Each structure stands twice: as structure tokens, then as C-alpha cells.
Amino acid sequence: MRKRACTWQVPRRAAYPTNRLKQWRGLATRTDKLAIAYQAALHLAAILIWTRR
């Protein structure tokens, strides 16, 4: 970006779903021991985020 007076940047649209998933603390810190449990939680969170849109 060019040097301007404002220092903030507009978030990209692709970053929004990632930021929504970060609100799920268990997914953000990956507290699940098994990969299958993490994957199931990821799918559940994605479905809930998608239905709330």
C-alpha cells in the first residue's frame, strides 16, 4: 500500500470466514486430541456459520 495518513487496512472478504471460525475457542486452539474429533468440530462450526448467514 502507498504511504497514507491512515494506518488501517480494509479486511479482505476471504478473511471473514476465517475470523468467524476463530471465534470458536476449541477450534482456534485445537484442544481436541484426535484429528477426527477436530475435523467433526470444524464441520459443525462451518455448518452453523453457513446457516446463520
C-alpha positions as semicolon CSV with decimal commas, in nm:
position;residue;x (nm);y (nm);z (nm)
1;M;0,000;0,000;0,000
2;R;0,105;0,353;-0,058
3;K;0,203;0,566;0,235
4;R;-0,110;0,742;0,356
5;A;-0,230;0,916;0,667
6;C;-0,449;0,623;0,774
7;T;-0,272;0,315;0,907
8;W;-0,558;0,062;0,900
9;Q;-0,641;-0,168;0,611
10;V;-0,976;-0,291;0,488
11;P;-1,006;-0,666;0,560
12;R;-1,039;-0,886;0,257
13;R;-1,361;-1,075;0,202
14;A;-1,176;-1,408;0,214
15;A;-1,069;-1,335;0,572
16;Y;-1,425;-1,316;0,707
17;P;-1,496;-1,693;0,731
18;T;-1,157;-1,749;0,891
19;N;-1,231;-1,484;1,151
20;R;-1,568;-1,642;1,224
21;L;-1,401;-1,978;1,283
22;K;-1,154;-1,814;1,520
23;Q;-1,446;-1,726;1,746
24;W;-1,477;-2,096;1,827
25;R;-1,214;-2,123;2,100
26;G;-1,172;-2,500;2,075
27;L;-1,104;-2,478;1,704
28;A;-0,868;-2,185;1,735
29;T;-0,652;-2,357;1,996
30;R;-0,705;-2,711;1,864
31;T;-0,778;-2,865;2,202
32;D;-0,911;-3,190;2,053
33;K;-0,671;-3,481;2,082
34;L;-0,790;-3,680;1,782
35;A;-0,787;-3,550;1,427
36;I;-1,133;-3,695;1,361
37;A;-1,280;-3,501;1,656
38;Y;-1,117;-3,179;1,534
39;Q;-1,249;-3,238;1,183
40;A;-1,600;-3,305;1,315
41;A;-1,595;-2,984;1,520
42;L;-1,469;-2,793;1,217
43;H;-1,753;-2,927;1,003
44;L;-2,010;-2,846;1,271
45;A;-1,882;-2,491;1,310
46;A;-1,878;-2,437;0,934
47;I;-2,237;-2,561;0,902
48;L;-2,358;-2,338;1,186
49;I;-2,178;-2,034;1,042
50;W;-2,321;-2,108;0,698
51;T;-2,679;-2,141;0,827
52;R;-2,658;-1,817;1,027
53;R;-2,558;-1,615;0,722
